[in-house]
Coordinates of C-alpha atoms and ligand atoms in Angstrom, one line a residue:
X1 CA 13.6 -24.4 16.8
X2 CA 13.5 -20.7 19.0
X3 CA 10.4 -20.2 20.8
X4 CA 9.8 -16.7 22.1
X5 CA 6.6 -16.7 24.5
X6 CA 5.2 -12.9 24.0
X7 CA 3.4 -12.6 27.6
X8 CA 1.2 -9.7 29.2
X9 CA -0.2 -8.4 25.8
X10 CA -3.3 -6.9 25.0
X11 CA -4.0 -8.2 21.5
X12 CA -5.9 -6.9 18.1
X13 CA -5.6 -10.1 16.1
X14 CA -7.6 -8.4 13.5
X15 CA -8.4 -11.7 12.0
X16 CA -12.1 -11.4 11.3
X17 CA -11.5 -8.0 9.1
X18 CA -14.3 -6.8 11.4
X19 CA -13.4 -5.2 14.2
X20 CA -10.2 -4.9 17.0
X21 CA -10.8 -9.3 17.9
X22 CA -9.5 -7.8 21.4
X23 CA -8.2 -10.1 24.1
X24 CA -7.2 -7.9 27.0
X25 CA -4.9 -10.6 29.1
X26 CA -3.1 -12.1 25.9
X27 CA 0.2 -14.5 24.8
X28 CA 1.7 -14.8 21.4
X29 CA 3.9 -17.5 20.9
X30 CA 6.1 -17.3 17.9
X31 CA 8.5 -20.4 17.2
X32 CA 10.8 -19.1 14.3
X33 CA 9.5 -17.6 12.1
X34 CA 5.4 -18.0 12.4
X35 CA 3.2 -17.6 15.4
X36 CA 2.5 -20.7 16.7
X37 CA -0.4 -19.9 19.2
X38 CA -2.5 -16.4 20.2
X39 CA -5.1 -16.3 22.5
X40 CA -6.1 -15.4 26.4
X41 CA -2.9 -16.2 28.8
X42 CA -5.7 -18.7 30.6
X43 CA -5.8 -20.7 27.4
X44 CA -2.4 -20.8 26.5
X45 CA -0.7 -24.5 26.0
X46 CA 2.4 -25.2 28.4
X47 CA 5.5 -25.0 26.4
X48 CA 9.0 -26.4 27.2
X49 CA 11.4 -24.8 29.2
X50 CA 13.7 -23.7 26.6
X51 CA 11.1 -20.6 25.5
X52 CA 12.5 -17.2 26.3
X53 CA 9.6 -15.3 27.8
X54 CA 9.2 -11.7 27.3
X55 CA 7.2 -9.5 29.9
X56 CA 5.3 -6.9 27.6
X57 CA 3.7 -5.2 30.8
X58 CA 0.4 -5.5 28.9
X59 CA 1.4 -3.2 25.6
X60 CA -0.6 -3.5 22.6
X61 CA -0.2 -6.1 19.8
X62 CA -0.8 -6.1 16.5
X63 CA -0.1 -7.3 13.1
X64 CA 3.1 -5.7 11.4
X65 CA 1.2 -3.1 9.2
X66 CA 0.9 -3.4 5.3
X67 CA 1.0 -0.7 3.0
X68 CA -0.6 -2.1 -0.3
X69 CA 0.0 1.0 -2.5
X70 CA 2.7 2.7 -2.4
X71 CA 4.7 4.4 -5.2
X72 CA 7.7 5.3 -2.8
X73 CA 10.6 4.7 -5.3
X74 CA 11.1 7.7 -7.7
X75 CA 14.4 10.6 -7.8
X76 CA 13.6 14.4 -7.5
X77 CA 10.9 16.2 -6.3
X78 CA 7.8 18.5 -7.0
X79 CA 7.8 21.6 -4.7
X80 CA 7.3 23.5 -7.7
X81 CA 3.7 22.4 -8.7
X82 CA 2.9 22.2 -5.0
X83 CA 3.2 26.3 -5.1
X84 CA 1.7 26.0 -8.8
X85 CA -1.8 24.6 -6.5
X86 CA -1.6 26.8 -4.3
X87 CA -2.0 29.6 -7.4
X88 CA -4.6 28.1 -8.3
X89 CA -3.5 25.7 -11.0
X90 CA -5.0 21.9 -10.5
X91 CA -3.5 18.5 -10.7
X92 CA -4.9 17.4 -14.1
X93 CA -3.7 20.9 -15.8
X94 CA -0.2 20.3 -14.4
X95 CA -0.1 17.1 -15.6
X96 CA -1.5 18.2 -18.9
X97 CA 1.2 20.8 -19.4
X98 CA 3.4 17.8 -19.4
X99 CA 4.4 18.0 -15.7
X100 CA 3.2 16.2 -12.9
X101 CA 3.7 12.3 -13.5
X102 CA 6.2 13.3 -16.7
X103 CA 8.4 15.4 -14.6
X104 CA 8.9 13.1 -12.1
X105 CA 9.8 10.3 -15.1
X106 CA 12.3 12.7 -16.1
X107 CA 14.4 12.3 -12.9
X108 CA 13.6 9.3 -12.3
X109 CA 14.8 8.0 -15.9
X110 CA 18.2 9.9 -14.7
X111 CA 18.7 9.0 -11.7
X112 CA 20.8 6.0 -11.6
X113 CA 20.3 2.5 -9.5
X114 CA 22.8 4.2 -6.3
X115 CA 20.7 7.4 -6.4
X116 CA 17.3 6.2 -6.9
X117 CA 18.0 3.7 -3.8
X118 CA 19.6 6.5 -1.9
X119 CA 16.9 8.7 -2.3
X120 CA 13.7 6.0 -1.5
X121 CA 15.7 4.7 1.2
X122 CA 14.5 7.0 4.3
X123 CA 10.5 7.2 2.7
X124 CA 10.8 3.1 3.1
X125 CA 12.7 4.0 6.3
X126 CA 9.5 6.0 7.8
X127 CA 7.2 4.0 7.0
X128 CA 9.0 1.1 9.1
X129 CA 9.5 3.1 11.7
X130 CA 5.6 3.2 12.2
X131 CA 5.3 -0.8 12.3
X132 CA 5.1 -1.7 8.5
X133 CA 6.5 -4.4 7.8
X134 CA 4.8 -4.9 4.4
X135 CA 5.5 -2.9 1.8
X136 CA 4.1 -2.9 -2.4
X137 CA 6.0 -0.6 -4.7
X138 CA 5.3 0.4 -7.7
X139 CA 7.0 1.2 -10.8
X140 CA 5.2 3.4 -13.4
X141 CA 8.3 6.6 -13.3
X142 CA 10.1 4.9 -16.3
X143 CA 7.9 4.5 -18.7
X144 CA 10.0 2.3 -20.7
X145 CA 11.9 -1.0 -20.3
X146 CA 14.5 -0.7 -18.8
X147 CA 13.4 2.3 -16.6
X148 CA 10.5 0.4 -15.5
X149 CA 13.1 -2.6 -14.9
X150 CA 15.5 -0.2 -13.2
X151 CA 12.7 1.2 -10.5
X152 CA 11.4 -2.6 -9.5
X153 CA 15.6 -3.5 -9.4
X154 CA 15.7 -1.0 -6.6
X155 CA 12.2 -1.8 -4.8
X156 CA 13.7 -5.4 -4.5
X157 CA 16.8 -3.8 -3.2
X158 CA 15.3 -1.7 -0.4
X159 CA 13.4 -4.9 0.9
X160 CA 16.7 -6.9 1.0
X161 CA 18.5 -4.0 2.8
X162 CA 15.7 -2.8 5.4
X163 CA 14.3 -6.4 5.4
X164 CA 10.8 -5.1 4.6
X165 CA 8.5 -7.9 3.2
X166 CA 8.5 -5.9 -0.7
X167 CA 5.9 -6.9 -2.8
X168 CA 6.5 -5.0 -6.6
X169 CA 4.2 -4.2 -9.0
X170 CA 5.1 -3.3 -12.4
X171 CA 3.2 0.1 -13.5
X172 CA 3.7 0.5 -16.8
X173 CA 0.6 2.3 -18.1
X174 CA 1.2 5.2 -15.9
X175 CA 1.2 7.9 -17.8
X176 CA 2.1 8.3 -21.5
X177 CA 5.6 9.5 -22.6
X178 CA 6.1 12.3 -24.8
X179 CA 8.0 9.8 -27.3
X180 CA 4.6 7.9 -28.0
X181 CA 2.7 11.6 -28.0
X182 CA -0.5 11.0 -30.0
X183 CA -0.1 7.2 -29.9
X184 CA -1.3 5.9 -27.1
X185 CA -2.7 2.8 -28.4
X186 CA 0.9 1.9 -29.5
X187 CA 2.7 2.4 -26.3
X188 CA -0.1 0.0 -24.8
X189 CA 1.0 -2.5 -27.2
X190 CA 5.0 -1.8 -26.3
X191 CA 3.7 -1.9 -22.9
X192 CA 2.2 -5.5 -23.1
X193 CA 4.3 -7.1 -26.0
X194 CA 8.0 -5.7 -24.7
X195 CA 8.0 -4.1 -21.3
X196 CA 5.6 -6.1 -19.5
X197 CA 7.6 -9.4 -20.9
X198 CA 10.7 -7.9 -20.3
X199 CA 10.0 -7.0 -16.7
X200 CA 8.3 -10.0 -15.8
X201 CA 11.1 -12.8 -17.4
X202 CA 13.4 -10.6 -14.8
X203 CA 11.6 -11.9 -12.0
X204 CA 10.3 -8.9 -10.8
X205 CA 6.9 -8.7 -10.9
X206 CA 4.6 -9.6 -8.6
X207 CA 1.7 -7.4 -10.2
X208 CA 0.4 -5.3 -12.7
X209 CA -1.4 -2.1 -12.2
X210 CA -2.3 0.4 -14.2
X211 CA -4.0 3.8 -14.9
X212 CA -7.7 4.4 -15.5
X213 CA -8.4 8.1 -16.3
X214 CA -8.8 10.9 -18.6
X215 CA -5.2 12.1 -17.7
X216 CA -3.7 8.4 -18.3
X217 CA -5.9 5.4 -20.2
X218 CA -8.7 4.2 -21.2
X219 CA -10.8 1.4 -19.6
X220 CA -10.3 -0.4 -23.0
X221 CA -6.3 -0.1 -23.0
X222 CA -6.4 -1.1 -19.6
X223 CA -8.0 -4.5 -20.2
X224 CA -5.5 -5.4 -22.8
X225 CA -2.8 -4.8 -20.2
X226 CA -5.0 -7.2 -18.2
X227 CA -5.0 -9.2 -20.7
X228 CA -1.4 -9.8 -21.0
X229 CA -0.7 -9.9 -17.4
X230 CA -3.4 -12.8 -17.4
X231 CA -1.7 -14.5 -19.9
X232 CA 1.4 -14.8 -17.6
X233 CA -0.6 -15.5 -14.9
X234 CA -0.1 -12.2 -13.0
X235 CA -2.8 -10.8 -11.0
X236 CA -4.1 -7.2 -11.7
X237 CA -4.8 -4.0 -10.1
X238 CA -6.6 -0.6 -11.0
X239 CA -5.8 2.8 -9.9
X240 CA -9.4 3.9 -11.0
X241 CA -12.2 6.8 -10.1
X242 CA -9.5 9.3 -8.9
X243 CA -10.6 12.1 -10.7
X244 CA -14.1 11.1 -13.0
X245 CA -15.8 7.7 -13.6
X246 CA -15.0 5.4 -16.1
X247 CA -16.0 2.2 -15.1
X248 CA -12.2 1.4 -14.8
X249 CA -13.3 -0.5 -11.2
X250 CA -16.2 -2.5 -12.6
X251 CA -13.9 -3.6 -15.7
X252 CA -11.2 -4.5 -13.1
X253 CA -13.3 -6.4 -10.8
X254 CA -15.1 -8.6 -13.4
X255 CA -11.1 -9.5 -14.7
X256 CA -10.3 -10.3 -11.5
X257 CA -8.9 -7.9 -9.7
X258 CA -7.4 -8.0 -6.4
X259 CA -8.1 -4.6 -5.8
X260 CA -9.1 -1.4 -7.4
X261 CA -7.7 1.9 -5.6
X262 CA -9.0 6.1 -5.2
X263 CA -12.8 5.2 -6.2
X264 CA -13.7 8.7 -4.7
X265 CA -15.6 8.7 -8.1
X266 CA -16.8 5.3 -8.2
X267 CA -20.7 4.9 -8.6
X268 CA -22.8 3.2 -6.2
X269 CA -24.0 0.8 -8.5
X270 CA -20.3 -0.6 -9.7
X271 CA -20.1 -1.1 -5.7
X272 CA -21.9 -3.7 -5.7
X273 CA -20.0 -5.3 -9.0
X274 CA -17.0 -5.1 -6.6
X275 CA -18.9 -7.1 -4.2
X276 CA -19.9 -9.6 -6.5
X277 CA -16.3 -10.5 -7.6
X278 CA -14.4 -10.2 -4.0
X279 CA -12.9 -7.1 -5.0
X280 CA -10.9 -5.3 -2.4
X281 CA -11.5 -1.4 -2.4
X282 CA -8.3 0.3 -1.6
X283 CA -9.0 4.2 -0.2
X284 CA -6.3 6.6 -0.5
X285 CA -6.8 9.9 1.5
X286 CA -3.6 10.7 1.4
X287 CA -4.3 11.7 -2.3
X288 CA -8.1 13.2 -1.3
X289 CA -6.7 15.3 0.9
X290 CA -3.3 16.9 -0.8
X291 CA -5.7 17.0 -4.0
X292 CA -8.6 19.2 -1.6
X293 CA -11.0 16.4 -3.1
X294 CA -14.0 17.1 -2.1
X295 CA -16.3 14.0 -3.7
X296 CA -15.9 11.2 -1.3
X297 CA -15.6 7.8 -2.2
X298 CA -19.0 5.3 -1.6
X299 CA -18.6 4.9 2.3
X300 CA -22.1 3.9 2.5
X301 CA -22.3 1.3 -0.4
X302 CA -19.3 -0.8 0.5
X303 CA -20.6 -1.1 4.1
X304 CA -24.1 -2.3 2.4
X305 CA -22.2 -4.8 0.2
X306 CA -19.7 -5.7 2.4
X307 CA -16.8 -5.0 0.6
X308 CA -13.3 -4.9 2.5
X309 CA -11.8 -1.0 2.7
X310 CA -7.8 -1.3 2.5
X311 CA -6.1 1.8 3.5
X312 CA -2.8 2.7 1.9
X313 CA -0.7 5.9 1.8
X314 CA 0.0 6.3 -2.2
X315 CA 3.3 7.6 -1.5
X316 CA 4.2 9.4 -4.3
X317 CA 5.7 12.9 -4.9
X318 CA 2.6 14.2 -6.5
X319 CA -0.7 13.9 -5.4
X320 CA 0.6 12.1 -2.0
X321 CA 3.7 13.3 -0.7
X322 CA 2.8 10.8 2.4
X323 CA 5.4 8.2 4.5
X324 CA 3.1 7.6 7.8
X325 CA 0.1 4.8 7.7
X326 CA -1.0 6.2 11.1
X327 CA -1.5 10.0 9.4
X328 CA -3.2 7.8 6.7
X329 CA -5.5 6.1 9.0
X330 CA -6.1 9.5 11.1
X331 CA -7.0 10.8 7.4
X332 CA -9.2 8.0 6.9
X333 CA -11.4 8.9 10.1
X334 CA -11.1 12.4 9.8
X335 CA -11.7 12.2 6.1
X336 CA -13.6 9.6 5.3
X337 CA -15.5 9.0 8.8
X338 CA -13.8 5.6 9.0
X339 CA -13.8 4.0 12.3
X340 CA -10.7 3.4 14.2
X341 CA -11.1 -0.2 13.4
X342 CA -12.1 -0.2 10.0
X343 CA -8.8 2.1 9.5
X344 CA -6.5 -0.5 11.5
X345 CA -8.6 -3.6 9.4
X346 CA -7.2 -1.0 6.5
X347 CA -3.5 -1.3 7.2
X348 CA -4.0 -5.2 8.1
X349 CA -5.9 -7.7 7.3
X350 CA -7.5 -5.9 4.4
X351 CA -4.2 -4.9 3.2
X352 CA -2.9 -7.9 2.8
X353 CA -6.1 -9.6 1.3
X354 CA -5.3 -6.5 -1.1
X355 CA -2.4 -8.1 -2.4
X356 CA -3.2 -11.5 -2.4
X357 CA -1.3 -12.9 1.2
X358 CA -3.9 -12.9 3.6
X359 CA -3.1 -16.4 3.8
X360 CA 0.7 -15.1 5.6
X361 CA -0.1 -12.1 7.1
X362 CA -2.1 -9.8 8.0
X363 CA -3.6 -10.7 11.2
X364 CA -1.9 -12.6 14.2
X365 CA -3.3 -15.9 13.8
X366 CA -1.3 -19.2 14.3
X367 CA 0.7 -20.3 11.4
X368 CA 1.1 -16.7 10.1
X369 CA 4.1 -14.9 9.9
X370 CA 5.1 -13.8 13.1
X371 CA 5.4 -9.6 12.2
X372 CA 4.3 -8.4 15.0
X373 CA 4.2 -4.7 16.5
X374 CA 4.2 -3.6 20.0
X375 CA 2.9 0.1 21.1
X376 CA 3.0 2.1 23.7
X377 CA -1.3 3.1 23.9
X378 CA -4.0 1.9 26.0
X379 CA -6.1 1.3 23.3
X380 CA -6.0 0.3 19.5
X381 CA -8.1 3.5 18.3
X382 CA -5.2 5.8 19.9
X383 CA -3.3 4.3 16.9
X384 CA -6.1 6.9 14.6
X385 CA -5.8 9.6 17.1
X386 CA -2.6 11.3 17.3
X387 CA -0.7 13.0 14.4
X388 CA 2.7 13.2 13.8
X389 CA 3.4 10.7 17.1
X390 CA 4.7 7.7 17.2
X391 CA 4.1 5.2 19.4
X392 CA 5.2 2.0 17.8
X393 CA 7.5 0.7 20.7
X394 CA 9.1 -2.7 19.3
X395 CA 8.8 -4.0 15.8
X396 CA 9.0 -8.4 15.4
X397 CA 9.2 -9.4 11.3
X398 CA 9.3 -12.7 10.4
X399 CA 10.2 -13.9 14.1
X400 CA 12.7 -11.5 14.0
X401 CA 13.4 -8.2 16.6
X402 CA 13.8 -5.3 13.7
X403 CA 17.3 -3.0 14.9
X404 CA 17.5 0.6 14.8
X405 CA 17.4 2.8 12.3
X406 CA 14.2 1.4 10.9
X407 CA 12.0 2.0 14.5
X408 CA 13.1 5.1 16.1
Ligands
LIG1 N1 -2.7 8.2 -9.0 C1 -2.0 8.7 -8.0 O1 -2.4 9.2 -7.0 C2 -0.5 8.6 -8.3 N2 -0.6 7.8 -9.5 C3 -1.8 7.7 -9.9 O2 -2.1 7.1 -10.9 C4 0.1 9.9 -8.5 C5 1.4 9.9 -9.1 C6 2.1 11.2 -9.2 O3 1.4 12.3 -9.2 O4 3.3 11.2 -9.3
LIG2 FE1 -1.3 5.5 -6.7

């Protein structure tokens, strides 16, 4: 048994989802793995002689930070259409003309396990460096079997090489490809009767997500991906209300859902469906703001109803060419006039309640896993403040001190 007595912190437990839960004079005590005790110094039990004790001249403490949406494993790039938007052209006409999504399934479905994991590798690597220590990744860039397989293959990889807690979710009902032009309906059924199977009897599926919009499917295909992800006892996710309203979030949440994600175009009135059934909303502004949105998700209504905001940095090559939770939480404020604490309650707690291990992480509360970040500020809402710096000055997962290259 290692005991490690974390003393002289200032701590933002973030275990009520409400706020910093600031103790200015605080100790963590972590014994392997978990934290066995967080509080005031004053309170703090005596522990055995054997502890090593580490001064942390009063640094801030948080949780390790959890991005809950993240489609960070892909090959190539798309400068290209970034210069077709600035002509003029939008997102949803690219991706029409059979770019966008498509052109990044192209690389992706030739880029081989070495190079896909070569080239996610320092996106993973960047986030880390910022404190995550939590990390879902999608697939939904192979569009078929043993693409899809492929891209969750090397998610798994990246977690046992950086030692990132990876949580993968299998996105098969992305985007259609050109082979099942005109025929949607039938590549939702390969999607649930051969790829879904398929991935999931290879162990690597922890989730199923899936596309809600004009430019992808229907709220009606989307349930029957639900449906067989139910029937294997997967839990389900939306990416819904990005670009028009479907009801993609209201069909999610009555299924289920752990979370739904975007929802800039979610109504009020399907707010308060996501309240009803626990529903995390998961705000990307990453995506709002490299897409110039300008309709803003429900701020308003999910502080009425109470439902939990998740922040996340949808890093993907398109619409959210983003590797930096702490840009994502400045975005958030900036953005979506978030508070400071909402946004860190975003990359927490909320985070993890987003993909179902609030019960592990999250917030530093006894009996959770000890992933832990120290920082160099005064104050937690410093974390929202700068952009482009990084502060994050020691980075604990798991019980563990994380080595260099992955803080930096
Ligand atoms: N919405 C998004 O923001 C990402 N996927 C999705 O359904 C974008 C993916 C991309 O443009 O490559
Ligand atoms: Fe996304």
């Amino acid at each position: 048994m290692t005991l490690t007595i974390l003393d002289n912190v200032k701590l933002a437990a973030m275990s009520s989802g409400n706020g910093y839960d600031l103790v200015d004079d605080a100790m963590v005590i972590v014994e392997s793995s978990r934290i066995r005790w967080a509080g005031p110094r004053a309170d703090a039990p005596a522990v055995g002689g054997g502890a090593g004790r580490i001064d942390c001249d009063g640094r801030l403490l948080t949780p390790g930070l959890v991005d809950c949406h993240t489609h960070l494993v892909y090959a190539g790039n798309r400068a290209a259409e970034f210069e077709q938007r600035l002509e003029g052209a939008s997102y949803a006409e690219i991706a029409r003309a059979g770019g966008g999504i498509m052109s990044t399934v192209n690389a992706t479905r030739n880029a081989d396990d070495d190079i896909l994991f070569a080239e996610s590798l320092p996106r993973l690597a960047r986030l880390m460096s910022e404190g995550v220590t939590t990390v879902e990744i999608k697939s939904g860039y192979g569009l078929d079997a043993a693409n899809e397989i492929k891209m969750l293959r090397v998610a798994r990889k990246l977690g046992a090489y950086t030692g990132a807690r990876v949580r993968t979710t299998f996105l098969g009902a992305h985007a259609l490809p050109p082979e099942y032009a005109g025929r949607a309906d039938d590549y939702i059924d390969a999607v649930c009767n051969e790829m879904l199977p398929a991935a999931a009897d290879a162990g690597l599926v922890d989730a199923v997500d899936a596309f809600c919009e004009g430019i992808a499917f229907s709220p009606e295909q989307v349930a029957r991906v639900f449906d067989a992800a139910a029937a294997r006892g997967l839990p389900v996710k939306c990416h819904a209300e990005q670009l028009s309203d479907l009801g993609g979030a209201a069909m999610s949440a009555k299924r289920g859902a752990l979370s739904v994600d975007h929802l800039e175009y979610l109504s009020a009135d399907d707010v308060g469906v996501l309240a009803a059934h626990g529903t995390i909303a998961v705000l990307l502004p990453g995506a709002y703001y490299v897409l110039r949105e300008t309709q803003l998700p429900p701020m308003a209504a999910f502080r009425e109803h109470g439902v939990p905001m998740a922040l996340a940095s949808d890093s993907n090559p398109g619409s959210s060419p983003v590797t930096s939770l702490l840009l994502t939480m400045n975005m958030a404020c900036t953005l979506f006039r978030m508070t400071p604490a909402e946004a860190l309650a975003g990359v927490t707690i909320h985070a993890a309640r987003a993909l179902g291990l609030a019960e592990r992480i999250g917030s530093v509360e006894a009996g959770k896993s000890a992933d832990l970040v120290l920082w160099d500020v005064d104050h937690p809402a410093e974390l929202a403040v700068n952009l482009g710096l990084n502060p994050c000055a020691a980075v604990m997962a798991a019980g563990t001190w994380r080595e260099t290259p992955y803080f930096a």
